[in-house]
Short mmCIF file of C-alpha atoms and ligand atoms in Angstrom, two decimals:
data_model
loop_
_atom_site.label_atom_id
_atom_site.label_comp_id
_atom_site.label_asym_id
_atom_site.label_seq_id
_atom_site.Cartn_x
_atom_site.Cartn_y
_atom_site.Cartn_z
CA UNK A 1 76.08 108.26 92.37
CA UNK A 2 78.81 105.69 91.80
CA UNK A 3 79.33 105.05 88.11
CA UNK A 4 78.73 101.58 86.75
CA UNK A 5 82.13 100.00 86.37
CA UNK A 6 83.38 96.72 84.98
CA UNK A 7 86.85 96.08 86.37
CA UNK A 8 89.23 94.18 84.15
CA UNK A 9 91.90 92.28 86.08
CA UNK A 10 95.09 92.19 84.07
CA UNK A 11 96.90 88.85 83.99
CA UNK A 12 99.33 90.04 81.33
CA UNK A 13 97.51 89.07 78.14
CA UNK A 14 98.08 91.07 74.99
CA UNK A 15 94.41 92.00 74.62
CA UNK A 16 94.02 93.31 78.17
CA UNK A 17 93.31 96.96 77.31
CA UNK A 18 91.20 95.92 74.34
CA UNK A 19 88.78 94.15 76.68
CA UNK A 20 88.29 97.34 78.71
CA UNK A 21 87.84 99.29 75.53
CA UNK A 22 85.18 96.89 74.22
CA UNK A 23 83.21 97.38 77.42
CA UNK A 24 83.56 101.17 77.16
CA UNK A 25 82.23 100.90 73.61
CA UNK A 26 79.10 99.41 75.19
CA UNK A 27 78.77 102.65 77.16
CA UNK A 28 79.84 101.03 80.40
CA UNK A 29 82.91 102.39 82.14
CA UNK A 30 85.74 99.93 82.32
CA UNK A 31 89.19 100.12 83.78
CA UNK A 32 92.17 97.79 83.79
CA UNK A 33 93.71 96.98 87.18
CA UNK A 34 96.56 94.61 88.13
CA UNK A 35 95.50 91.05 88.95
CA UNK A 36 97.14 91.45 92.35
CA UNK A 37 94.35 93.78 93.48
CA UNK A 38 92.91 92.79 96.88
CA UNK A 39 89.28 91.83 97.40
CA UNK A 40 89.01 94.84 99.73
CA UNK A 41 90.11 97.21 96.99
CA UNK A 42 87.75 95.58 94.48
CA UNK A 43 84.92 96.19 96.95
CA UNK A 44 85.80 99.89 97.09
CA UNK A 45 85.34 100.14 93.34
CA UNK A 46 81.92 98.48 93.75
CA UNK A 47 82.04 97.15 90.18
CA UNK A 48 79.00 95.57 88.57
CA UNK A 49 81.24 92.90 87.04
CA UNK A 50 84.78 91.59 86.81
CA UNK A 51 86.60 90.32 83.75
CA UNK A 52 89.87 88.42 84.02
CA UNK A 53 92.16 88.76 81.01
CA UNK A 54 94.29 86.17 79.30
CA UNK A 55 97.94 85.76 80.19
CA UNK A 56 101.04 83.99 78.92
CA UNK A 57 101.69 81.52 81.77
CA UNK A 58 100.19 78.30 83.09
CA UNK A 59 97.70 78.65 85.94
CA UNK A 60 99.22 75.59 87.66
CA UNK A 61 102.78 76.91 87.61
CA UNK A 62 104.04 78.27 90.91
CA UNK A 63 105.20 81.56 89.46
CA UNK A 64 102.10 82.40 87.43
CA UNK A 65 99.89 85.25 88.60
CA UNK A 66 97.02 84.22 90.88
CA UNK A 67 94.41 86.36 92.49
CA UNK A 68 92.95 87.01 95.91
CA UNK A 69 90.47 84.08 96.28
CA UNK A 70 88.24 86.29 98.43
CA UNK A 71 87.31 88.10 95.21
CA UNK A 72 85.09 85.14 94.34
CA UNK A 73 83.20 85.63 97.59
CA UNK A 74 82.16 89.21 96.86
CA UNK A 75 79.07 88.15 94.91
CA UNK A 76 80.22 90.16 91.87
CA UNK A 77 79.76 88.43 88.49
CA UNK A 78 83.03 87.20 86.97
CA UNK A 79 84.00 86.45 83.37
CA UNK A 80 87.37 84.76 82.97
CA UNK A 81 88.88 84.84 79.50
CA UNK A 82 91.49 82.25 78.46
CA UNK A 83 94.06 82.35 81.30
CA UNK A 84 91.36 84.18 83.25
CA UNK A 85 89.17 81.08 82.93
CA UNK A 86 92.01 78.73 83.79
CA UNK A 87 93.03 80.65 86.90
CA UNK A 88 89.39 80.69 87.99
CA UNK A 89 89.23 76.93 87.57
CA UNK A 90 92.54 76.45 89.38
CA UNK A 91 91.73 78.68 92.36
CA UNK A 92 88.24 77.18 92.78
CA UNK A 93 89.50 73.61 92.82
CA UNK A 94 89.10 72.50 89.22
CA UNK A 95 91.86 70.95 87.19
CA UNK A 96 94.03 72.73 84.65
CA UNK A 97 96.61 70.90 82.60
CA UNK A 98 98.65 71.21 79.49
CA UNK A 99 96.54 70.08 76.52
CA UNK A 100 97.85 67.57 73.98
CA UNK A 101 97.57 69.81 70.95
CA UNK A 102 96.56 73.31 71.97
CA UNK A 103 94.30 75.46 69.83
CA UNK A 104 95.44 78.51 67.92
CA UNK A 105 93.46 80.79 65.66
CA UNK A 106 89.96 80.23 64.40
CA UNK A 107 88.28 77.20 65.94
CA UNK A 108 84.77 75.95 65.26
CA UNK A 109 82.91 76.12 68.58
CA UNK A 110 79.60 74.70 69.72
CA UNK A 111 77.69 76.84 72.20
CA UNK A 112 74.96 75.43 74.42
CA UNK A 113 71.75 77.08 75.46
CA UNK A 114 72.88 79.62 78.00
CA UNK A 115 72.36 83.22 78.99
CA UNK A 116 75.93 84.06 77.85
CA UNK A 117 75.10 82.83 74.36
CA UNK A 118 71.69 84.43 74.11
CA UNK A 119 71.07 85.35 70.47
CA UNK A 120 74.31 83.65 69.42
CA UNK A 121 74.21 80.96 66.72
CA UNK A 122 74.69 77.42 68.06
CA UNK A 123 78.00 77.02 66.28
CA UNK A 124 80.50 79.61 65.21
CA UNK A 125 84.15 80.44 64.94
CA UNK A 126 85.97 81.54 68.05
CA UNK A 127 89.53 82.81 68.37
CA UNK A 128 91.73 80.56 70.50
CA UNK A 129 95.30 80.88 71.66
CA UNK A 130 96.04 78.32 74.34
CA UNK A 131 97.91 75.14 75.19
CA UNK A 132 96.48 74.60 78.66
CA UNK A 133 92.94 73.39 79.16
CA UNK A 134 90.47 73.15 82.00
CA UNK A 135 90.31 69.35 82.18
CA UNK A 136 87.86 69.30 85.10
CA UNK A 137 85.49 72.11 86.06
CA UNK A 138 85.38 73.14 89.73
CA UNK A 139 82.41 71.89 91.79
CA UNK A 140 79.23 73.76 90.91
CA UNK A 141 80.40 74.53 87.35
CA UNK A 142 79.22 73.02 84.09
CA UNK A 143 80.58 73.14 80.57
CA UNK A 144 78.60 75.42 78.26
CA UNK A 145 80.67 75.22 75.07
CA UNK A 146 82.95 72.74 73.37
CA UNK A 147 85.27 72.35 70.41
CA UNK A 148 86.75 69.24 68.77
CA UNK A 149 89.69 69.38 71.20
CA UNK A 150 88.26 71.04 74.30
CA UNK A 151 85.24 69.82 76.21
CA UNK A 152 85.30 72.85 78.49
CA UNK A 153 85.58 75.66 75.96
CA UNK A 154 83.38 77.70 78.30
CA UNK A 155 82.00 77.03 81.77
CA UNK A 156 79.41 78.49 84.08
CA UNK A 157 78.35 78.54 87.69
CA UNK A 158 74.99 80.26 87.36
CA UNK A 159 74.34 80.37 91.07
CA UNK A 160 77.52 82.30 91.78
CA UNK A 161 77.47 84.06 88.39
CA UNK A 162 81.03 83.02 87.58
CA UNK A 163 81.83 82.22 83.96
CA UNK A 164 84.82 81.34 81.85
CA UNK A 165 85.58 81.40 78.14
CA UNK A 166 88.59 79.55 76.77
CA UNK A 167 88.44 81.73 73.65
CA UNK A 168 88.83 85.50 73.19
CA UNK A 169 85.47 87.22 72.67
CA UNK A 170 87.18 90.63 72.51
CA UNK A 171 88.97 90.07 69.20
CA UNK A 172 87.19 90.58 65.92
CA UNK A 173 87.98 87.04 64.75
CA UNK A 174 85.51 85.61 67.24
CA UNK A 175 82.27 85.88 65.32
CA UNK A 176 79.63 87.06 67.80
CA UNK A 177 82.31 87.65 70.44
CA UNK A 178 80.92 91.07 71.19
CA UNK A 179 77.43 89.61 71.58
CA UNK A 180 78.82 87.23 74.17
CA UNK A 181 80.53 90.10 76.02
CA UNK A 182 77.34 92.12 75.80
CA UNK A 183 75.39 89.23 77.30
CA UNK A 184 77.78 89.23 80.22
CA UNK A 185 77.81 93.00 80.72
CA UNK A 186 74.09 93.59 80.28
CA UNK A 187 72.46 90.19 80.79
CA UNK A 188 74.53 89.00 83.76
CA UNK A 189 75.86 92.22 85.32
CA UNK A 190 72.70 94.22 84.59
CA UNK A 191 74.49 97.27 83.18
CA UNK A 192 72.36 100.13 81.99
CA UNK A 193 74.91 101.55 79.53
CA UNK A 194 74.65 105.20 80.45
CA UNK A 195 78.36 106.04 80.46
CA UNK A 196 79.89 108.13 77.68
CA UNK A 197 82.98 110.14 76.82
CA UNK A 198 81.54 113.15 78.61
CA UNK A 199 81.75 111.15 81.84
CA UNK A 200 85.35 110.28 81.02
CA UNK A 201 86.16 113.95 80.48
CA UNK A 202 84.40 115.01 83.69
CA UNK A 203 86.22 112.34 85.70
CA UNK A 204 89.60 113.21 84.22
CA UNK A 205 89.04 116.90 84.90
CA UNK A 206 88.31 116.13 88.55
CA UNK A 207 91.38 113.91 88.81
CA UNK A 208 93.59 116.54 87.15
CA UNK A 209 92.25 119.32 89.38
CA UNK A 210 92.92 117.30 92.52
CA UNK A 211 96.41 116.35 91.41
CA UNK A 212 97.53 119.66 89.93
CA UNK A 213 96.04 122.12 92.39
CA UNK A 214 98.65 124.75 93.10
CA UNK A 215 101.15 122.98 90.83
CA UNK A 216 102.60 123.79 87.46
CA UNK A 217 102.42 121.51 84.48
CA UNK A 218 104.27 121.68 81.22
CA UNK A 219 102.94 120.02 78.08
CA UNK A 220 104.78 119.38 74.88
CA UNK A 221 102.28 120.45 72.26
CA UNK A 222 102.98 119.14 68.77
CA UNK A 223 99.70 120.10 67.17
CA UNK A 224 98.88 116.43 66.58
CA UNK A 225 95.59 115.00 67.78
CA UNK A 226 96.93 113.43 70.97
CA UNK A 227 98.83 116.38 72.38
CA UNK A 228 96.10 118.80 71.25
CA UNK A 229 93.43 116.82 73.09
CA UNK A 230 95.76 116.57 76.07
CA UNK A 231 96.25 120.35 76.01
CA UNK A 232 92.51 120.92 75.77
CA UNK A 233 91.67 118.71 78.73
CA UNK A 234 94.41 120.25 80.85
CA UNK A 235 93.36 123.73 79.81
CA UNK A 236 89.80 122.99 80.81
CA UNK A 237 90.85 121.46 84.14
CA UNK A 238 93.66 123.75 85.27
CA UNK A 239 94.16 126.66 82.85
CA UNK A 240 96.31 128.60 85.28
CA UNK A 241 98.62 125.62 85.92
CA UNK A 242 99.27 124.85 82.28
CA UNK A 243 102.07 126.01 80.06
CA UNK A 244 102.40 124.44 76.65
CA UNK A 245 105.73 124.27 74.94
CA UNK A 246 105.78 123.83 71.23
CA UNK A 247 109.15 122.53 70.15
CA UNK A 248 109.87 123.53 66.61
CA UNK A 249 112.40 120.82 65.86
CA UNK A 250 112.51 121.55 62.17
CA UNK A 251 110.98 118.14 61.42
CA UNK A 252 107.50 119.55 60.89
CA UNK A 253 105.28 119.74 57.86
CA UNK A 254 105.02 122.93 55.87
CA UNK A 255 103.01 125.64 57.64
CA UNK A 256 102.59 123.57 60.77
CA UNK A 257 104.40 125.77 63.27
CA UNK A 258 102.34 128.82 62.30
CA UNK A 259 99.11 126.83 62.54
CA UNK A 260 99.83 125.58 66.05
CA UNK A 261 100.62 129.10 67.23
CA UNK A 262 97.45 130.41 65.68
CA UNK A 263 95.03 127.84 67.00
CA UNK A 264 96.35 127.26 70.49
CA UNK A 265 98.06 130.55 71.27
CA UNK A 266 95.68 133.00 69.65
CA UNK A 267 92.30 131.23 69.41
CA UNK A 268 92.33 129.15 72.59
CA UNK A 269 94.39 131.55 74.65
CA UNK A 270 96.55 128.76 76.01
CA UNK A 271 99.79 129.89 77.56
CA UNK A 272 102.07 128.77 74.73
CA UNK A 273 105.82 129.06 74.34
CA UNK A 274 107.53 128.21 71.08
CA UNK A 275 111.02 126.84 71.43
CA UNK A 276 112.99 127.08 68.24
CA UNK A 277 115.35 124.15 68.44
CA UNK A 278 115.84 123.43 64.74
CA UNK A 279 119.60 123.79 64.75
CA UNK A 280 120.27 121.61 67.73
CA UNK A 281 118.04 118.80 66.44
CA UNK A 282 119.76 118.83 63.08
CA UNK A 283 123.17 118.85 64.72
CA UNK A 284 122.34 115.91 66.99
CA UNK A 285 120.83 113.95 64.11
CA UNK A 286 123.69 114.55 61.73
CA UNK A 287 124.79 111.27 60.14
CA UNK A 288 122.32 109.15 62.15
CA UNK A 289 120.70 106.49 59.99
CA UNK A 290 119.22 104.01 62.40
CA UNK A 291 115.51 104.75 62.98
CA UNK A 292 115.60 103.75 66.62
CA UNK A 293 118.62 105.98 67.25
CA UNK A 294 116.77 108.82 65.57
CA UNK A 295 113.78 108.27 67.83
CA UNK A 296 115.94 108.19 70.94
CA UNK A 297 117.80 111.34 69.95
CA UNK A 298 114.61 113.18 69.06
CA UNK A 299 112.91 112.02 72.28
CA UNK A 300 115.90 113.10 74.33
CA UNK A 301 116.18 116.49 72.65
CA UNK A 302 112.48 117.01 73.18
CA UNK A 303 112.85 116.53 76.89
CA UNK A 304 115.93 118.74 76.93
CA UNK A 305 114.06 121.48 75.09
CA UNK A 306 111.29 121.21 77.67
CA UNK A 307 113.74 121.39 80.49
CA UNK A 308 115.34 124.49 79.03
CA UNK A 309 111.94 126.16 78.79
CA UNK A 310 110.93 124.88 82.22
CA UNK A 311 114.00 126.50 83.72
CA UNK A 312 113.06 129.79 82.14
CA UNK A 313 109.56 129.77 83.57
CA UNK A 314 110.59 128.70 87.07
CA UNK A 315 109.57 125.65 89.06
CA UNK A 316 107.45 123.15 87.14
CA UNK A 317 106.11 120.08 88.89
CA UNK A 318 104.77 117.87 86.15
CA UNK A 319 105.41 117.01 82.57
CA UNK A 320 102.22 116.19 80.66
CA UNK A 321 102.21 113.95 77.61
CA UNK A 322 99.63 112.93 75.07
CA UNK A 323 100.63 109.27 75.26
CA UNK A 324 97.85 106.96 74.14
CA UNK A 325 97.46 103.25 74.57
CA UNK A 326 98.86 102.02 71.22
CA UNK A 327 102.08 103.99 71.94
CA UNK A 328 102.53 101.93 75.08
CA UNK A 329 101.81 98.59 73.43
CA UNK A 330 104.08 99.17 70.45
CA UNK A 331 106.90 100.40 72.66
CA UNK A 332 106.85 97.12 74.55
CA UNK A 333 105.82 98.69 77.85
CA UNK A 334 102.56 96.78 77.75
CA UNK A 335 104.41 93.49 77.87
CA UNK A 336 104.57 92.82 74.13
CA UNK A 337 107.64 92.93 71.89
CA UNK A 338 109.18 96.26 70.87
CA UNK A 339 108.22 97.17 67.29
CA UNK A 340 109.12 100.87 67.45
CA UNK A 341 109.94 102.93 70.48
CA UNK A 342 107.57 105.84 70.10
CA UNK A 343 109.42 108.83 71.42
CA UNK A 344 106.87 109.78 74.04
CA UNK A 345 107.30 106.42 75.74
CA UNK A 346 110.61 104.84 74.82
CA UNK A 347 112.85 107.88 74.64
CA UNK A 348 111.94 109.26 78.01
CA UNK A 349 115.11 109.38 80.11
CA UNK A 350 114.90 107.95 83.62
CA UNK A 351 115.57 111.24 85.31
CA UNK A 352 113.55 113.96 83.74
CA UNK A 353 113.76 116.66 86.38
CA UNK A 354 110.03 116.72 87.05
CA UNK A 355 108.03 115.33 89.96
CA UNK A 356 106.11 113.09 87.65
CA UNK A 357 104.42 112.57 84.34
CA UNK A 358 100.75 113.23 83.61
CA UNK A 359 99.19 111.17 80.84
CA UNK A 360 95.41 111.60 80.90
CA UNK A 361 94.88 109.68 77.64
CA UNK A 362 97.12 106.70 78.25
CA UNK A 363 94.31 104.15 78.45
CA UNK A 364 92.56 105.30 75.30
CA UNK A 365 92.71 104.20 71.71
CA UNK A 366 93.00 106.81 68.97
CA UNK A 367 89.33 106.92 68.04
CA UNK A 368 88.43 107.32 71.71
CA UNK A 369 90.88 110.24 71.95
CA UNK A 370 89.12 111.90 69.03
CA UNK A 371 85.79 111.48 70.79
CA UNK A 372 87.29 113.15 73.85
CA UNK A 373 88.49 115.99 71.61
CA UNK A 374 84.98 116.60 70.28
CA UNK A 375 83.63 116.41 73.79
CA UNK A 376 86.03 119.21 74.74
CA UNK A 377 84.83 121.34 71.85
CA UNK A 378 87.99 121.17 69.75
CA UNK A 379 87.38 122.01 66.08
CA UNK A 380 87.04 119.19 63.59
CA UNK A 381 90.18 120.08 61.67
CA UNK A 382 92.20 119.38 64.80
CA UNK A 383 90.28 116.38 66.11
CA UNK A 384 90.08 114.61 62.77
CA UNK A 385 93.57 115.59 61.78
CA UNK A 386 95.63 112.73 60.55
CA UNK A 387 98.13 111.35 63.05
CA UNK A 388 101.64 112.70 62.86
CA UNK A 389 104.50 110.95 64.64
CA UNK A 390 106.39 112.74 67.39
CA UNK A 391 109.71 112.34 65.51
CA UNK A 392 108.00 113.98 62.55
CA UNK A 393 109.66 114.03 59.17
CA UNK A 394 112.77 112.61 60.86
CA UNK A 395 111.39 109.08 60.39
CA UNK A 396 110.13 109.81 56.87
CA UNK A 397 113.60 110.41 55.51
CA UNK A 398 115.22 107.03 55.18
CA UNK A 399 118.82 107.27 56.25
CA UNK A 400 120.56 110.42 57.36
CA UNK A 401 118.71 113.70 57.68
CA UNK A 402 119.83 116.98 56.16
CA UNK A 403 118.19 120.37 55.85
CA UNK A 404 117.99 119.92 52.09
CA UNK A 405 116.23 116.57 52.37
CA UNK A 406 113.81 118.04 54.88
CA UNK A 407 112.94 120.82 52.47
CA UNK A 408 112.42 118.36 49.63
CA UNK A 409 110.20 116.14 51.77
CA UNK A 410 108.20 119.09 53.11
CA UNK A 411 107.40 120.28 49.59
CA UNK A 412 106.41 116.84 48.31
CA UNK A 413 104.22 116.27 51.37
CA UNK A 414 102.56 119.65 50.91
CA UNK A 415 101.67 118.92 47.29
CA UNK A 416 100.42 115.43 48.15
CA UNK A 417 98.19 116.80 50.93
CA UNK A 418 96.93 119.53 48.64
CA UNK A 419 95.92 117.06 45.92
CA UNK A 420 94.31 114.67 48.41
CA UNK A 421 92.24 117.55 49.77
CA UNK A 422 91.29 118.75 46.28
CA UNK A 423 90.11 115.25 45.43
CA UNK A 424 87.96 115.30 48.59
CA UNK A 425 89.83 112.31 50.01
CA UNK A 426 91.22 113.99 53.12
CA UNK A 427 88.33 112.77 55.28
CA UNK A 428 88.42 109.30 53.81
CA UNK A 429 92.07 108.48 54.36
CA UNK A 430 93.24 107.97 57.92
CA UNK A 431 96.88 108.87 57.32
CA UNK A 432 98.78 109.90 54.21
CA UNK A 433 102.22 111.31 53.69
CA UNK A 434 105.28 111.15 51.50
CA UNK A 435 108.54 109.39 52.28
CA UNK A 436 111.95 110.39 51.00
CA UNK A 437 113.30 106.94 50.26
CA UNK A 438 116.96 107.97 50.09
CA UNK A 439 117.14 105.98 46.90
CA UNK A 440 118.22 107.81 43.75
CA UNK A 441 117.69 106.68 40.23
CA UNK A 442 118.24 107.81 36.68
CA UNK A 443 115.70 109.99 34.94
CA UNK A 444 115.50 112.36 32.04
CA UNK A 445 114.38 115.95 32.10
CA UNK A 446 114.46 118.02 28.94
CA UNK A 447 117.55 116.66 27.27
CA UNK A 448 119.36 116.01 30.50
CA UNK A 449 120.03 112.91 32.44
CA UNK A 450 119.02 113.29 36.08
CA UNK A 451 120.04 111.25 39.08
CA UNK A 452 117.55 112.22 41.76
CA UNK A 453 115.47 110.98 44.65
CA UNK A 454 112.56 108.58 44.63
CA UNK A 455 109.61 109.70 46.74
CA UNK A 456 107.05 107.22 48.01
CA UNK A 457 103.41 108.06 48.55
CA UNK A 458 101.78 106.35 51.51
CA UNK A 459 98.08 106.28 52.36
CA UNK A 460 96.45 103.97 54.88
CA UNK A 461 93.19 103.44 56.64
CA UNK A 462 93.15 102.25 60.20
CA UNK A 463 91.03 102.44 63.31
CA UNK A 464 93.62 102.33 66.02
CA UNK A 465 97.03 102.25 64.24
CA UNK A 466 97.60 98.68 65.39
CA UNK A 467 96.73 97.42 61.93
CA UNK A 468 96.15 99.28 58.68
CA UNK A 469 95.03 98.75 55.11
CA UNK A 470 96.66 100.58 52.23
CA UNK A 471 94.23 102.99 50.63
CA UNK A 472 93.38 102.70 46.96
CA UNK A 473 93.77 106.27 45.73
CA UNK A 474 92.21 106.64 42.25
CA UNK A 475 94.76 106.63 39.44
CA UNK A 476 93.90 110.12 38.23
CA UNK A 477 94.65 111.56 41.67
CA UNK A 478 97.91 109.62 41.86
CA UNK A 479 98.72 110.89 38.41
CA UNK A 480 98.27 114.52 39.47
CA UNK A 481 100.35 114.03 42.60
CA UNK A 482 103.13 112.41 40.64
CA UNK A 483 103.16 115.01 37.88
CA UNK A 484 103.09 117.94 40.27
CA UNK A 485 105.77 116.60 42.58
CA UNK A 486 108.32 115.82 39.89
CA UNK A 487 107.61 119.15 38.18
CA UNK A 488 107.54 121.38 41.23
CA UNK A 489 110.14 119.84 43.51
CA UNK A 490 113.75 119.88 42.49
CA UNK A 491 115.84 116.74 43.05
CA UNK A 492 112.87 114.35 42.75
CA UNK A 493 112.47 112.40 39.53
CA UNK A 494 110.49 109.30 40.49
CA UNK A 495 107.32 108.59 42.48
CA UNK A 496 106.26 105.18 43.80
CA UNK A 497 103.10 104.18 45.63
CA UNK A 498 103.28 101.98 48.73
CA UNK A 499 100.74 99.16 48.46
CA UNK A 500 101.48 97.27 51.67
CA UNK A 501 99.23 96.93 54.67
CA UNK A 502 100.18 96.65 58.34
CA UNK A 503 101.10 93.95 59.14
CA UNK A 504 103.47 92.97 57.60
CA UNK A 505 104.65 96.56 56.95
CA UNK A 506 104.25 99.34 59.48
CA UNK A 507 102.58 102.62 58.60
CA UNK A 508 105.75 104.68 58.72
CA UNK A 509 108.77 103.46 56.81
CA UNK A 510 111.07 103.78 59.81
P1 LIG B 601 103.71 102.49 62.72
O1 LIG B 601 104.72 103.04 61.79
O2 LIG B 601 104.29 101.94 63.98
O3 LIG B 601 102.82 103.72 63.15
O4 LIG B 601 102.77 101.52 62.07
C1 LIG B 601 101.64 103.65 63.88
C2 LIG B 601 101.19 105.06 64.13
O5 LIG B 601 102.08 105.69 65.04
C3 LIG B 601 102.75 106.78 64.43
N1 LIG B 601 104.14 106.70 64.85
C4 LIG B 601 104.66 107.40 65.87
N2 LIG B 601 104.10 108.29 66.70
N3 LIG B 601 106.17 108.55 67.80
C5 LIG B 601 104.86 108.88 67.66
O6 LIG B 601 104.37 109.70 68.42
C6 LIG B 601 106.81 107.65 67.00
O7 LIG B 601 107.98 107.38 67.14
C7 LIG B 601 106.00 107.05 65.99
N4 LIG B 601 106.25 106.12 65.03
C8 LIG B 601 105.10 105.93 64.36
C9 LIG B 601 102.55 106.62 62.94
O8 LIG B 601 102.57 107.87 62.28
C10 LIG B 601 101.21 105.92 62.88
O9 LIG B 601 100.14 106.81 62.97
#
């Protein structure tokens, strides 16, 4: 039986993948496809509904993305969001023009009596981000919502089941936005909502088996959630094809290398090779202060370490990576500005010596990846493990990296983690770690003046790493962490606590 699918046509908006994810959260499978998809191809998917995303351009400009008009003739319900509404209006003969003022942020919106707004209060805040407006609806369409500046804040052609929303229902700032999406997915498209992560896993396993039959695939296993889940899904799909390489780059937390070998090598029986590359990483990073340079170097050395191992084990066709969707967005590959080039996206050299790259988790958000992990039977301590960046402690030492600084940081991080666990906070905090700030200050120990490092404690809660709130660790726990660190770790005489959220800060300091 064909699975119920809502196809999301991507017109380049920043929330494109979020829309698909919202639909998946409703237990309906959803996939993002380019807006250039042909009507024929759409038909092959046999989706129960189509959603058009927002996009940065003007529907009436010659260069802006359009779509195959035959898509509107397929009889499949359509929901256009922002640009997706405007392009619908434009292609179907309505009028789109540049508005006088534009609307940005929270806008009070009046909804009329309509299936799309079933159960939704008559007025509410919606999230807008547009200059262009639909000044005239196409024939057969009527306005179903308005704001002070926009008469056509939403439109509908009930006969053809084509709808448009000028605002973004997928973002949390639109109160009742999810209700509106639900009304489309269930009320209009008639979804039954029987899809779950198990279906995702089954589908991915089939795809991986078809693609990797008779081939060899190499995965860089870091022990973090993403690469662990990636290893588990590959191991389930093609155990004989998979070799995992664990690169010990010397930028790991205390005890981490041993743990990875234990869990994946011994318990899971995955074919695991450990590459000890500590010296070469340190050598290449010597004197490097710029965080982006560090990431590039670490990313490059990772690939090199893989290639060295790959050579040893003979021909390998594919490189697998635990890339997840936020990695792609924040590295700018999703069309938005580069914040940080996460090594598993940005540092990848053009020519990597493999036939291709396998990224089974690239469309998923972190919490979805965890659900996949549980589905695959991974233990909780791996699935719920806090995220750890690919470049590891390398981006938690501000400035240049030395073996001594790594040892200091490792010890402080170990104590911090220990105290967080003892306080029972390890399941409550999404990510927590120490940072060696590279700043030194004066202290006093015994009768001696000291001039040692300042270590920062960081703890944040987040759902998908795109935004984060700083976590309020109780004072007594902070007190224990501080006292233990300065007493037990040489060369540290001051502890500070990072109380910034993301944005404006990022989670890591580099
Ligand atoms: P930021 O610091 O960008 O971090 O707010 C968001 C999440 O991503 C992790 N992170 C990285 N992960 N390679 C990775 O694989 C990287 O270069 C990288 N930089 C940050 C960070 O730990 C947090 O969970």
